[in-house]
Short mmCIF file of C-alpha atoms and ligand atoms in Angstrom, two decimals:
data_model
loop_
_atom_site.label_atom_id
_atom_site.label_comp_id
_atom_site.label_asym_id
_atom_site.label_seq_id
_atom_site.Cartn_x
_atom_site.Cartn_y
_atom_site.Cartn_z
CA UNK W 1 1.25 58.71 8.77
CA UNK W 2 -1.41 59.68 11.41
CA UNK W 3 -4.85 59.90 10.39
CA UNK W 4 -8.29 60.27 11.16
CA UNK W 5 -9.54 57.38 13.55
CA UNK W 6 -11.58 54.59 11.81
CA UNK W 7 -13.18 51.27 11.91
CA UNK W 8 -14.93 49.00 10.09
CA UNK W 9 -18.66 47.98 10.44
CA UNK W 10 -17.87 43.59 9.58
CA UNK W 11 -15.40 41.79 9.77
CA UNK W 12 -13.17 40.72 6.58
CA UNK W 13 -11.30 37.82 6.66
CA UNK W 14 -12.60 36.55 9.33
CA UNK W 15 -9.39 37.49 11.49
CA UNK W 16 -9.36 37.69 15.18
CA UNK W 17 -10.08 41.04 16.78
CA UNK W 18 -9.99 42.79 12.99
CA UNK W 19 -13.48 44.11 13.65
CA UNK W 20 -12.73 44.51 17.17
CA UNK W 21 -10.54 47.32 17.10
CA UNK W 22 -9.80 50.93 15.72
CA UNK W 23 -6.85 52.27 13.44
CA UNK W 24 -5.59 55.81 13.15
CA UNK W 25 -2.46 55.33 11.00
CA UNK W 26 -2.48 55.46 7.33
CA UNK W 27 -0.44 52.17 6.37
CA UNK W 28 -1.64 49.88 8.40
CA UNK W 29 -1.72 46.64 6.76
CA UNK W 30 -5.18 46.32 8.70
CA UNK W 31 -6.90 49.27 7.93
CA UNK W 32 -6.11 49.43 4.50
CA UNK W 33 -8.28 45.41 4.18
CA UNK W 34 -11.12 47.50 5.07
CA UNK W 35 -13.46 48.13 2.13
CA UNK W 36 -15.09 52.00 1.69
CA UNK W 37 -18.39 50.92 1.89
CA UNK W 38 -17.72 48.94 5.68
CA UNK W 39 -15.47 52.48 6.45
CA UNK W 40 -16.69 54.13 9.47
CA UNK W 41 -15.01 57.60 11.21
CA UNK W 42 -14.09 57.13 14.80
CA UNK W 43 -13.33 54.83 17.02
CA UNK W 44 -16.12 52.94 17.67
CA UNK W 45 -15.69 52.72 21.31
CA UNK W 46 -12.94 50.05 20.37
CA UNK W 47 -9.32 49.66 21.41
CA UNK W 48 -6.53 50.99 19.15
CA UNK W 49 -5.24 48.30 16.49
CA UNK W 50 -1.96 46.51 17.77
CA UNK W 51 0.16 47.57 14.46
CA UNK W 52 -1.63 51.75 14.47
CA UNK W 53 -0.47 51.59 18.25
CA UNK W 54 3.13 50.74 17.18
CA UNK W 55 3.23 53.18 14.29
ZN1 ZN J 1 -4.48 49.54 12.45
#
């Protein structure tokens, strides 16, 4: 499901690009790893998530 675009403020996990990138869809596997407190609206002035892109 489509949602508001958001990112987060660290990264978690240390996975490559994580931080570097926005997600907009609900279930992403990625987005959902983000904690509320590191939650940011928008994009960020980042590129779209590979998986939120596919979805
Ligand atoms: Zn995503």
């Amino acid at each position: 499901m489509k949602i508001a675009a958001f990112h987060t403020v660290t990264p978690e996990r240390g996975e490559p690009g994580h931080r570097d990138v926005y997600h907009d869809v609900s279930d992403c596997p990625d987005g959902m790893r983000i904690k509320p407190a590191n939650r940011r609206a928008g994009t960020g002035g980042r590129p779209k998530c590979e998986y939120c892109r596919d979805h």
